[in-house]
Tab-separated table of C-alpha atoms and ligand atoms in Angstrom:
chain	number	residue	atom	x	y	z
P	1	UNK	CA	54.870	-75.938	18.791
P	2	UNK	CA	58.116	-76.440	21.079
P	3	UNK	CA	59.995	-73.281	21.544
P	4	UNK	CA	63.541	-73.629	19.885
P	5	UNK	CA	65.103	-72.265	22.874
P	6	UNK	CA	69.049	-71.156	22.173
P	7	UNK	CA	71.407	-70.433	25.358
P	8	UNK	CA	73.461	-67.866	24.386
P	9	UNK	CA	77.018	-68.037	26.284
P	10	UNK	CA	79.742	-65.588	26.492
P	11	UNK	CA	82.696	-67.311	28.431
P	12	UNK	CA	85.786	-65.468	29.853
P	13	UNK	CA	88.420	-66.544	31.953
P	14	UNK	CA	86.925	-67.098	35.688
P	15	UNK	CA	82.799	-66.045	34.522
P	16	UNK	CA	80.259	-67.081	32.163
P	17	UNK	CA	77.601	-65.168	31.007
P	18	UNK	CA	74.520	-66.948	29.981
P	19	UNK	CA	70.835	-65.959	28.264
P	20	UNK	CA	68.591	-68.463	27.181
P	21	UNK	CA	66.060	-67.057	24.199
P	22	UNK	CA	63.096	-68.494	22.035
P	23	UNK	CA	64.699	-67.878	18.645
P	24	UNK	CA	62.646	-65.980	16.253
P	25	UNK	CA	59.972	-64.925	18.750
P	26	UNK	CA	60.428	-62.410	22.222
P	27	UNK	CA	63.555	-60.425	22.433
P	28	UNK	CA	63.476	-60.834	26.293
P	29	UNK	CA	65.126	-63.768	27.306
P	30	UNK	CA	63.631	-66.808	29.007
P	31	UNK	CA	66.254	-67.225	31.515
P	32	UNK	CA	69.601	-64.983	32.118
P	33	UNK	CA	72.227	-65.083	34.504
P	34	UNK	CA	76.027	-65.326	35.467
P	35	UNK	CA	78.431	-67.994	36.840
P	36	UNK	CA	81.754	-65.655	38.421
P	37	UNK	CA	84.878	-66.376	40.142
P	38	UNK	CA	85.179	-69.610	38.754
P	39	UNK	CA	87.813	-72.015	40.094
P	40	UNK	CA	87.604	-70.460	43.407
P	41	UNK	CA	86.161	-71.414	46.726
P	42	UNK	CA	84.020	-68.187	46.024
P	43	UNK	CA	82.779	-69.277	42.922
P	44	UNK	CA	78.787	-68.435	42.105
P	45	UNK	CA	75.868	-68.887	40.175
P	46	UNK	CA	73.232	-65.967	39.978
P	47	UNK	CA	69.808	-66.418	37.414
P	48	UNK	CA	67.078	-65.016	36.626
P	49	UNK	CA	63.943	-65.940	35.543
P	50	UNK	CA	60.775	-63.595	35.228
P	51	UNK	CA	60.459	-63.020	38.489
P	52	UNK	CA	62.784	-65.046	40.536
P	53	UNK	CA	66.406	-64.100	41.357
P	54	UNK	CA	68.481	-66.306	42.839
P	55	UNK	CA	72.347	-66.954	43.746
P	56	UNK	CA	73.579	-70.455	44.468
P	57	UNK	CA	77.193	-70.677	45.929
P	58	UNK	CA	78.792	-73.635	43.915
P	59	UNK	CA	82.558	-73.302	45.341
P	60	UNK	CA	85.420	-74.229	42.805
P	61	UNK	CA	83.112	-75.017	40.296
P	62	UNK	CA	84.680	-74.609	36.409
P	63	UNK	CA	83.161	-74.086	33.389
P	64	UNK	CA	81.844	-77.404	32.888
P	65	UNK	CA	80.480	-77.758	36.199
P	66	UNK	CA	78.532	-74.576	35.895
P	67	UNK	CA	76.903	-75.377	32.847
P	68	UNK	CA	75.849	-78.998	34.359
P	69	UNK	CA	74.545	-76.911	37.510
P	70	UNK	CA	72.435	-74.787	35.249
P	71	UNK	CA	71.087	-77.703	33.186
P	72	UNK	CA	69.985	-79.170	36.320
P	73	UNK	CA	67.879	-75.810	37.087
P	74	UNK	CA	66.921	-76.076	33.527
P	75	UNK	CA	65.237	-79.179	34.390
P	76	UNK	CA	63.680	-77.537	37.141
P	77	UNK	CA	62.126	-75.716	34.652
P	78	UNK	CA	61.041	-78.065	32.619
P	79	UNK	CA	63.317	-76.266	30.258
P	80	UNK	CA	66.345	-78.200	29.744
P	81	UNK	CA	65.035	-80.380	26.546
P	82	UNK	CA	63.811	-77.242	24.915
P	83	UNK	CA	67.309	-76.042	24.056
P	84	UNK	CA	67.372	-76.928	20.862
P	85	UNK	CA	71.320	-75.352	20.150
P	86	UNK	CA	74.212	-72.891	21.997
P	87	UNK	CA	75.532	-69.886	20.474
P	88	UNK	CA	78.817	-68.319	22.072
P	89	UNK	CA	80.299	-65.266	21.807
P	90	UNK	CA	83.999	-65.404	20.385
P	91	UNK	CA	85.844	-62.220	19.840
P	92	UNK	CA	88.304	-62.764	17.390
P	93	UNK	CA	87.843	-64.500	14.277
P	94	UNK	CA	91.056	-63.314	12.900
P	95	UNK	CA	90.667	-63.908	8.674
P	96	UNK	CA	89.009	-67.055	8.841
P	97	UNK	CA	85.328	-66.138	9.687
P	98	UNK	CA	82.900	-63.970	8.315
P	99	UNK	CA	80.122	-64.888	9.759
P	100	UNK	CA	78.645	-67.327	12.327
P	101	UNK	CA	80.260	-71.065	12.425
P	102	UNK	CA	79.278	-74.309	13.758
P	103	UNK	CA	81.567	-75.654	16.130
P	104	UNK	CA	83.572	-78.514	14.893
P	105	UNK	CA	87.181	-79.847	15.397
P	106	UNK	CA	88.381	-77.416	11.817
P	107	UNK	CA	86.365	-74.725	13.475
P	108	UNK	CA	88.048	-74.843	17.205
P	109	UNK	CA	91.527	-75.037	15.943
P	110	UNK	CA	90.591	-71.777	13.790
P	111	UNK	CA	89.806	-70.134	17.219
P	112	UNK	CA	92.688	-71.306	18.756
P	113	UNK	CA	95.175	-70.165	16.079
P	114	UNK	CA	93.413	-66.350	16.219
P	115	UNK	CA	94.405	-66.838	20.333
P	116	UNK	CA	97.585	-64.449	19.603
P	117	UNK	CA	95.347	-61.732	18.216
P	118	UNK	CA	93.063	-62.073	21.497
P	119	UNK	CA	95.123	-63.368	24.279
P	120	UNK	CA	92.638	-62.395	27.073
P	121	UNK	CA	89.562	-63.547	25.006
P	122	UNK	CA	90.019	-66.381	22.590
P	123	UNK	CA	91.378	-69.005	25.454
P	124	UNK	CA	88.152	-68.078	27.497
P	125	UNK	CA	85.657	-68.612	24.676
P	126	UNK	CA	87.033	-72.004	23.791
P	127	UNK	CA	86.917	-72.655	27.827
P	128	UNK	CA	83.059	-72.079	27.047
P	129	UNK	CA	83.068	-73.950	24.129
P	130	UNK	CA	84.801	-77.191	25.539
P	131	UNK	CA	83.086	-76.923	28.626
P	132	UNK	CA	79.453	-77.130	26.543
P	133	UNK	CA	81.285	-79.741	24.331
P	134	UNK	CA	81.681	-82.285	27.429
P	135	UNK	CA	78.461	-80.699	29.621
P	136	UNK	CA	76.068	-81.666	26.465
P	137	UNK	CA	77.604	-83.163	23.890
P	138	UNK	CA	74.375	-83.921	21.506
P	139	UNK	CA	73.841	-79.864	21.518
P	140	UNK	CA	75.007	-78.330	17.979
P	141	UNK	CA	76.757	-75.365	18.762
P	142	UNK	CA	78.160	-72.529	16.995
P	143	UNK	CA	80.435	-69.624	17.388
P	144	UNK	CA	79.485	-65.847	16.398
P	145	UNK	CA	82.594	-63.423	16.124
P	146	UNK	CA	82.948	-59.948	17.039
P	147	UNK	CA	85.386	-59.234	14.028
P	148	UNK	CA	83.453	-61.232	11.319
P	149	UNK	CA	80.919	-58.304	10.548
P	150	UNK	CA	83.980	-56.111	9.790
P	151	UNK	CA	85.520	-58.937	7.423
P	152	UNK	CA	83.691	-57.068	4.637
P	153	UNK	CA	85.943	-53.572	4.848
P	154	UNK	CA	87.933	-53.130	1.975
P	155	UNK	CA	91.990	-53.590	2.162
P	156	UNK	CA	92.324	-49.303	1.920
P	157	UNK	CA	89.871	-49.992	4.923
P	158	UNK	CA	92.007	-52.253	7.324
P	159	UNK	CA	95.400	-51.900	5.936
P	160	UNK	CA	97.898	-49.828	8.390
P	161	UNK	CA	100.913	-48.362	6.319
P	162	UNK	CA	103.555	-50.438	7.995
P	163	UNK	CA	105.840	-52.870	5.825
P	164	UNK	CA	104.050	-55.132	4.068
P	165	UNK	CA	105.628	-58.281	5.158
P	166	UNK	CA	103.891	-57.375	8.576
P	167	UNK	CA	100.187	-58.369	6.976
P	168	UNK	CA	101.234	-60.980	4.960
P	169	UNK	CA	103.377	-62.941	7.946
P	170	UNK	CA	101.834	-61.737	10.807
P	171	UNK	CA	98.385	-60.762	9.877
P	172	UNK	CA	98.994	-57.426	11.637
P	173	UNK	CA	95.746	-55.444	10.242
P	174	UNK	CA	92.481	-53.631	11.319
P	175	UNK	CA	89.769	-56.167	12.508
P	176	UNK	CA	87.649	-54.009	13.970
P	177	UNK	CA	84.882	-54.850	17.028
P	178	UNK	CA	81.216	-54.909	18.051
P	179	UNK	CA	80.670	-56.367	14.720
P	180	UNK	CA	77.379	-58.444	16.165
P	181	UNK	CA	76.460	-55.002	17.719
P	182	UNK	CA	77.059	-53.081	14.715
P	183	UNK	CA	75.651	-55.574	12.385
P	184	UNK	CA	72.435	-55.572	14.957
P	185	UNK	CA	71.674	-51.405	15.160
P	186	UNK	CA	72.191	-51.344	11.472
P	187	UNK	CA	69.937	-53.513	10.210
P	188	UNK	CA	66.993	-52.317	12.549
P	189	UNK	CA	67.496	-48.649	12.030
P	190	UNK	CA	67.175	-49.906	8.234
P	191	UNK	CA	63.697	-51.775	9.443
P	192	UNK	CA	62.394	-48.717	11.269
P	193	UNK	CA	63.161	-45.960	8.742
P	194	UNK	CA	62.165	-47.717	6.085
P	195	UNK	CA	65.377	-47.921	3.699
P	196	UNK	CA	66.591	-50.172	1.464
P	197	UNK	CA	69.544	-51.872	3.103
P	198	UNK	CA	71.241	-52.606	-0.312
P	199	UNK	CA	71.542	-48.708	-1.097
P	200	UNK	CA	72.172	-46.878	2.333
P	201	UNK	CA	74.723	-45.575	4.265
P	202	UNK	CA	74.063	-45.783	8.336
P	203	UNK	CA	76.697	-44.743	10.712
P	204	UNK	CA	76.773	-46.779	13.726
P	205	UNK	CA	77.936	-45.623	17.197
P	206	UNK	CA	78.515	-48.007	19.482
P	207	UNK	CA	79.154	-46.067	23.258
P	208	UNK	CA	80.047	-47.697	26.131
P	209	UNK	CA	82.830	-48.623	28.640
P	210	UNK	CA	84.187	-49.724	25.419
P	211	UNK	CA	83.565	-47.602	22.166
P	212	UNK	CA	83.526	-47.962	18.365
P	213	UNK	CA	81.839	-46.233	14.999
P	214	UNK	CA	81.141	-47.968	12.079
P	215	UNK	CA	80.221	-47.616	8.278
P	216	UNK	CA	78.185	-49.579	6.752
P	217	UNK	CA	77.715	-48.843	3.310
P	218	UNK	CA	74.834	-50.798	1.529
P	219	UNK	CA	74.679	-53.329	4.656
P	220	UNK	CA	77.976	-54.027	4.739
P	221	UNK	CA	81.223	-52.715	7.094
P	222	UNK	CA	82.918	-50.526	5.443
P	223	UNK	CA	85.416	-49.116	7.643
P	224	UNK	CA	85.666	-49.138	11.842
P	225	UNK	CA	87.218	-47.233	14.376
P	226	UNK	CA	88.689	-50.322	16.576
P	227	UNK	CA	92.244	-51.793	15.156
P	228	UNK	CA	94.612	-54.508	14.904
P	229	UNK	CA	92.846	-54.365	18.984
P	230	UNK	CA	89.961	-52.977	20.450
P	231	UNK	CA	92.568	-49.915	21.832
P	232	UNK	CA	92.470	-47.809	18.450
P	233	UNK	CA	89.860	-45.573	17.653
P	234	UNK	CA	87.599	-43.267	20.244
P	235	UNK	CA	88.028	-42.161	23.706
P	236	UNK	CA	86.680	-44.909	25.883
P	237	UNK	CA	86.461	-45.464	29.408
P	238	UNK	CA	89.850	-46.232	30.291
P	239	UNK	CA	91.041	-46.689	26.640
P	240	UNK	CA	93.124	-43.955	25.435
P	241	UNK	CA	92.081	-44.285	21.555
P	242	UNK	CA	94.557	-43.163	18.955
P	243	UNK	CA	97.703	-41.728	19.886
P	244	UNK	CA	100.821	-40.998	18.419
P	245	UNK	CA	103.184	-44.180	18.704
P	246	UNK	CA	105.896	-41.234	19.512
P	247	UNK	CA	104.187	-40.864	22.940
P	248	UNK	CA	104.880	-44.902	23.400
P	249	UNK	CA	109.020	-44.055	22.756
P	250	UNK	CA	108.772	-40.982	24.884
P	251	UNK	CA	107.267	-42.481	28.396
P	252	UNK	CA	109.870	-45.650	27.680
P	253	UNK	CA	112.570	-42.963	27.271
P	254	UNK	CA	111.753	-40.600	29.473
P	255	UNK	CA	109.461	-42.071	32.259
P	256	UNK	CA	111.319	-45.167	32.004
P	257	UNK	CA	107.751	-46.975	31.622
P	258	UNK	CA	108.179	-50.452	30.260
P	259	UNK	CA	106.354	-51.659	27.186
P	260	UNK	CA	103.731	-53.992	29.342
P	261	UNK	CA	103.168	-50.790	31.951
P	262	UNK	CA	102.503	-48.419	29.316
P	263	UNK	CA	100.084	-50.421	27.333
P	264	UNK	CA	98.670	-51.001	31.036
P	265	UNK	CA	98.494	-46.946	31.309
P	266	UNK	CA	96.670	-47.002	27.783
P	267	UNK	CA	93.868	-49.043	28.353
P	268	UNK	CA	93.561	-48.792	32.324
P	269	UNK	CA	93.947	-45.907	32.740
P	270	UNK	CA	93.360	-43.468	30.291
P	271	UNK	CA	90.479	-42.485	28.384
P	272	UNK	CA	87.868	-40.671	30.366
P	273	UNK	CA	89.213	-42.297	33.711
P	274	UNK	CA	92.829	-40.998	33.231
P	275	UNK	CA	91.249	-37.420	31.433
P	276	UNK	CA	89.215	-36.715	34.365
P	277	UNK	CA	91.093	-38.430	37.214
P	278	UNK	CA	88.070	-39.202	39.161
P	279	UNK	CA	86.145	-41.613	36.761
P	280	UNK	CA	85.343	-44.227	33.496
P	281	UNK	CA	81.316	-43.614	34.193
P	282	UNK	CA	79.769	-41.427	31.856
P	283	UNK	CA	76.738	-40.769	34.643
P	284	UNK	CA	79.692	-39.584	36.867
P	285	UNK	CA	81.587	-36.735	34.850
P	286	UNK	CA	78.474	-35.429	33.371
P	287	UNK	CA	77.128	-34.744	37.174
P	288	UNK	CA	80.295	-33.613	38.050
P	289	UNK	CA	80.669	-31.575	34.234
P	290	UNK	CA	77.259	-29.834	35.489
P	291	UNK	CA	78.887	-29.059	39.056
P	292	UNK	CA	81.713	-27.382	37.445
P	293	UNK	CA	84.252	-29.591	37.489
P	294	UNK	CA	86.967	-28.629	34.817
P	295	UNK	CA	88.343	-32.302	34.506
P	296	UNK	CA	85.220	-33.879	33.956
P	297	UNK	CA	84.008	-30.981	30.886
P	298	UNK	CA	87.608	-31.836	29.835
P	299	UNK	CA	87.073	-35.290	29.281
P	300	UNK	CA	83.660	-35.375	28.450
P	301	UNK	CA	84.292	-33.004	25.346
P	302	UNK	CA	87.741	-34.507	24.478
P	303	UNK	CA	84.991	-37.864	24.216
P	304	UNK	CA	82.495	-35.720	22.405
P	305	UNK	CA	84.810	-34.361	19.608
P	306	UNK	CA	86.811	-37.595	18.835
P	307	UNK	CA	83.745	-39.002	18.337
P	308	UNK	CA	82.246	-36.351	16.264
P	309	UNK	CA	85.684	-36.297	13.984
P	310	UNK	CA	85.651	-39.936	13.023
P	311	UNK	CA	81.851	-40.052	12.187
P	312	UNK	CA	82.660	-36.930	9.826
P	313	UNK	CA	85.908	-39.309	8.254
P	314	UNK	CA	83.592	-41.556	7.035
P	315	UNK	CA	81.478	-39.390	4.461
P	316	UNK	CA	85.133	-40.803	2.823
P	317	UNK	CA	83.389	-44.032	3.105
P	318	UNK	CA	80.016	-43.939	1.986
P	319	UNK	CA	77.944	-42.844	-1.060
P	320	UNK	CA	74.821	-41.704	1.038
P	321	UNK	CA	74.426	-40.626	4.442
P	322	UNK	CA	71.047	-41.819	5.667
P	323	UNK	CA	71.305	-42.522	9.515
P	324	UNK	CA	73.818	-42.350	12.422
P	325	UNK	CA	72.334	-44.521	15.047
P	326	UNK	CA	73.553	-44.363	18.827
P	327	UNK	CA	73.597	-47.535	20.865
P	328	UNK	CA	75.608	-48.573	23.692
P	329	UNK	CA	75.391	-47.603	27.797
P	330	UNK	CA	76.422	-44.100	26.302
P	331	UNK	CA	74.467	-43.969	23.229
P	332	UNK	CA	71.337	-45.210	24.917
P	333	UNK	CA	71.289	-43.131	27.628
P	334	UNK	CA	73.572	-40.015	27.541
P	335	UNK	CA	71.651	-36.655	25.883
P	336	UNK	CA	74.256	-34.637	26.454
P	337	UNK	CA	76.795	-36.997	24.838
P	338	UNK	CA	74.542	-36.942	21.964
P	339	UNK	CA	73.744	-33.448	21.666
P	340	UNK	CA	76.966	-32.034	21.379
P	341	UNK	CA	77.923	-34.770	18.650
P	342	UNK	CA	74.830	-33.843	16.623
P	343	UNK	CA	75.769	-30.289	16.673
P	344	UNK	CA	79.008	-30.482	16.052
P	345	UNK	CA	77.952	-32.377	13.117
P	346	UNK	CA	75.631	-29.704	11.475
P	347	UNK	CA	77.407	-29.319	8.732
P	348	UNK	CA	76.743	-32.968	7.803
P	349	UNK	CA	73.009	-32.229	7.435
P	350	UNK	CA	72.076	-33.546	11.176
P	351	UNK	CA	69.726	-31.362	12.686
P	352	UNK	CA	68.817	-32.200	16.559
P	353	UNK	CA	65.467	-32.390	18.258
P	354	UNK	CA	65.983	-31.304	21.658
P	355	UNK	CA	62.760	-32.510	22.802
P	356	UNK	CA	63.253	-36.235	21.217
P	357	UNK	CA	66.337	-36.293	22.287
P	358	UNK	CA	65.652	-35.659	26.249
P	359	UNK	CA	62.777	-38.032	25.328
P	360	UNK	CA	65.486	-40.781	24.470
P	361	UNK	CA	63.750	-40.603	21.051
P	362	UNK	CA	61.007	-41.047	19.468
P	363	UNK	CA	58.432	-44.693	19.295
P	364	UNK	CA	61.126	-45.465	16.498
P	365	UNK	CA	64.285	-43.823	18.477
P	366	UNK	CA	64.891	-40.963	16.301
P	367	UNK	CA	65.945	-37.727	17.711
P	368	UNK	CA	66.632	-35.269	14.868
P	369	UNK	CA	63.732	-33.040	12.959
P	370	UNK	CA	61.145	-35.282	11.745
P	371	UNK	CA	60.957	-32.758	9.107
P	372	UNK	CA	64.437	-32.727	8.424
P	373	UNK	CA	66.186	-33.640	4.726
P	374	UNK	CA	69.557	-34.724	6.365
P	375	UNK	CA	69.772	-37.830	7.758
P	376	UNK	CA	68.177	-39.397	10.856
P	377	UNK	CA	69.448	-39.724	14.237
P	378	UNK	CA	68.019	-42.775	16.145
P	379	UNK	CA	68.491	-44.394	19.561
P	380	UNK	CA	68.419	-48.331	18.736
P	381	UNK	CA	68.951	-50.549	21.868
P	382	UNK	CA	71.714	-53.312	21.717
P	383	UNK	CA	70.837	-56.635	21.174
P	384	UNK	CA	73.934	-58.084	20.917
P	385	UNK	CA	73.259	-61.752	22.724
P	386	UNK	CA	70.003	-61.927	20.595
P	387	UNK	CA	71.610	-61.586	17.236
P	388	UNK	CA	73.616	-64.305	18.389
P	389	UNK	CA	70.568	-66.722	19.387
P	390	UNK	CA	69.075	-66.130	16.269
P	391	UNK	CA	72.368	-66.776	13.936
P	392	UNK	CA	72.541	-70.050	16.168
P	393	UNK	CA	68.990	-71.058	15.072
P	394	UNK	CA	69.477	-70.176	11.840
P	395	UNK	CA	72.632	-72.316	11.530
P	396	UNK	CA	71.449	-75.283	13.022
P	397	UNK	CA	68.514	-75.329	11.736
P	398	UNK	CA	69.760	-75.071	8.265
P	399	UNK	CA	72.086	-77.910	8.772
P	400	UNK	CA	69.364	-79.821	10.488
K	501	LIG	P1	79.765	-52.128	28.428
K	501	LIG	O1	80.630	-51.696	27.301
K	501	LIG	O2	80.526	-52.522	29.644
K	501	LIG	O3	78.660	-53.097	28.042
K	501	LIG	P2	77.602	-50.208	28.665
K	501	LIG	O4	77.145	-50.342	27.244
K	501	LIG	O5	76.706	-50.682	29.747
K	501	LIG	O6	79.045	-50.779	28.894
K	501	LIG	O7	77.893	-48.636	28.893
K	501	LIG	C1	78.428	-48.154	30.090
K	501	LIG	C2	78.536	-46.626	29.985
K	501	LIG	O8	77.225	-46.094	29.773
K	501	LIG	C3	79.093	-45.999	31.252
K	501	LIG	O9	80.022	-44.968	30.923
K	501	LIG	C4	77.843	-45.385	31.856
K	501	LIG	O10	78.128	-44.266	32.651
K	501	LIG	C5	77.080	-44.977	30.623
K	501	LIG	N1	75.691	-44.668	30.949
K	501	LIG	C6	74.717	-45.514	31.330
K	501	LIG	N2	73.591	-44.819	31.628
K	501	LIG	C7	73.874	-43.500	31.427
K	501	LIG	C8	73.157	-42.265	31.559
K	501	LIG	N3	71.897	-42.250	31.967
K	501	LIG	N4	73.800	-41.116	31.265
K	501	LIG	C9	75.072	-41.125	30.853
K	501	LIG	N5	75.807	-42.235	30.705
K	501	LIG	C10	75.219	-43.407	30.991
């Protein structure tokens, strides 16, 4: 049978991310790579296929050009007419999509509209999209949103208590982030364990440069800890999280900050980069936490205890508690992260393996008690660009 390979492209404003999968069969894909510094003389192409590495200099090349260069290595390959379909990654989906889309004209102008929710983001996925759109035109491609899993929260979910009018004319609201992620970890850790999706409640925790929790209450998102932008919620890298709007008024008033430079300070430099003053890198302030340094424990628990109080917010959420799964650079990888969390939890019923957890978990992931009658902690890898290959297959082939 021909593989029905997908190439899976996340597009931003000068890069372009790129994994090529066989839909429906290996999670490790056929082909990966990355196009940066687009549109300048210094413009590249790296790949990789099993293993070969390579890096091609292709100077001012856009988005279209790079995606004709890599369909010419494709046919290298003998690869290129086994994409069968392209799935990109589009952040915001505003109201309009809750769940994956094919790309067509109503669909594109949909993107385009949501553009004021995700200035940075939305242009560069439809550069992706338009530059696939003229590269290979007789691909069917679709579009998978980091909002739409969150579509499903209820309003006392994403409603912020501002005037009204500010939803209904402006669609100021909670969308919420990581939703392929989210949607991804939740459903597995519902595989592995062995529950029935349609009556559980699984915490996700989604840990890395950028951070976000999620309920999901009977498969569905029920609440999230990212906003109106990804800025709300946990202690992230450089992200400062919540924060009392009063703080906003006061560096304006009495810093003299201006609106643009303190949104700058709040998500460049705060978080665990402006906590600890030396770094964003979890790897760092835990080796410096274990040295001593009173900066890094600062920051590291300020990260461990905002995290550990919005997990605890949503028992408001959810009927059960069955698992809190831990995914992301953080959540994959950091024990101590994880450790503290878990026991400041206790009182929710989680109960810590120490062993599993230096182990990264157990063959399914799990690092709390085997024997334990509170819910399961699990390690579930990401598989973000996967979940995206496969909605893409799915689509098309449904419509095929
Ligand atoms: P992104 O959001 O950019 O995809 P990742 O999911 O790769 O980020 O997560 C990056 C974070 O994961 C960084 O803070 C990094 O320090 C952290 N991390 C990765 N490996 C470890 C580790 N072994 N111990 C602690 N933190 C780790």
């Amino acid at each position: 049978m021909e593989p029905n390979n997908i190439l899976v492209i996340n597009a931003g404003s000068s890069s372009l991310k790129f994994k090529i999968f066989n839909a429906g069969e290996s999670q490790t894909p056929v082909l990966s790579g990355l196009a940066e510094r687009l549109n300048t003389p210094e413009a590249e192409l790296q790949y990789r296929k099993d293993d070969i590495k390579e890096q091609l200099n292709k100077p001012n090349a856009d988005h279209k050009s790079i995606l004709l260069a890599l369909f010419e290595l494709l046919e290298q390959f003998n690869l290129k007419n086994s994409i069968v379909a392209i799935g990109h990654r589009v952040v915001h989906g505003g109201e309009y999509f809750k769940g994956p889309a094919l790309v067509n004209s109503d669909t594109i102008k949909k993107i385009a509209a949501c553009s004021a929710l995700a200035p940075l983001h939305n242009p560069a996925n439809l550069l992706g999209i338009e530059a696939a759109q003229q590269a290979v035109p007789d691909l069917p491609q679709v579009v998978v949103f980091d909002t739409a899993f969150h579509q499903s929260m209820p309003e006392q979910a994403y409603m912020y208590a501002l005037p009204k009018d500010y939803y209904q004319q402006h669609s100021i609201r909670k969308y919420g982030f990581h939703g392929t992620s989210h949607d991804y970890v939740s459903k597995e850790a519902a595989r592995r364990l062995n529950l029935d999706l349609h009556n559980s409640g699984i915490i996700t925790a989604h840990l890395g440069n950028g951070s976000s929790v999620c309920a999901v209450k009977n498969g569905l998102s029920v609440d999230t800890s990212m906003g109106f932008t990804p800025l709300e919620g946990l202690v992230m890298g450089t992200r400062s999280g919540d924060i009392d709007p009063g703080v906003l008024q006061f560096l304006n008033k009495q810093l003299g900050l201006s609106l643009d430079e303190i949104l700058n300070v709040l998500n460049r430099k705060s978080g665990l980069l402006g906590l600890s003053g030396t770094s964003n890198d979890m790897r760092t302030l835990v080796a410096l936490s274990e040295q001593g340094n009173i900066d890094a424990q600062i920051a590291f628990s300020v990260f461990c205890y905002r995290l550990a109080k919005t997990i605890a917010s949503y028992m408001a959420s959810l009927e059960r508690f069955d698992a809190l799964v831990f995914t992301g650079g953080i959540g994959e990888n950091c024990r101590p992260a994880r450790r503290t969390v878990l026991n400041q939890l206790k009182l929710l019923g989680l109960n810590i393996n120490e062993d599993l957890n230096l182990a990264n978990g157990d063959e399914l992931g799990r690092i709390s008690q085997p024997d334990s009658e509170g819910p399961t902690a699990i390690i579930i890898e990401t598989q973000e660009e996967w979940m995206i290959a496969n909605a893409t297959h799915q689509l098309t082939q449904a419509g095929a």
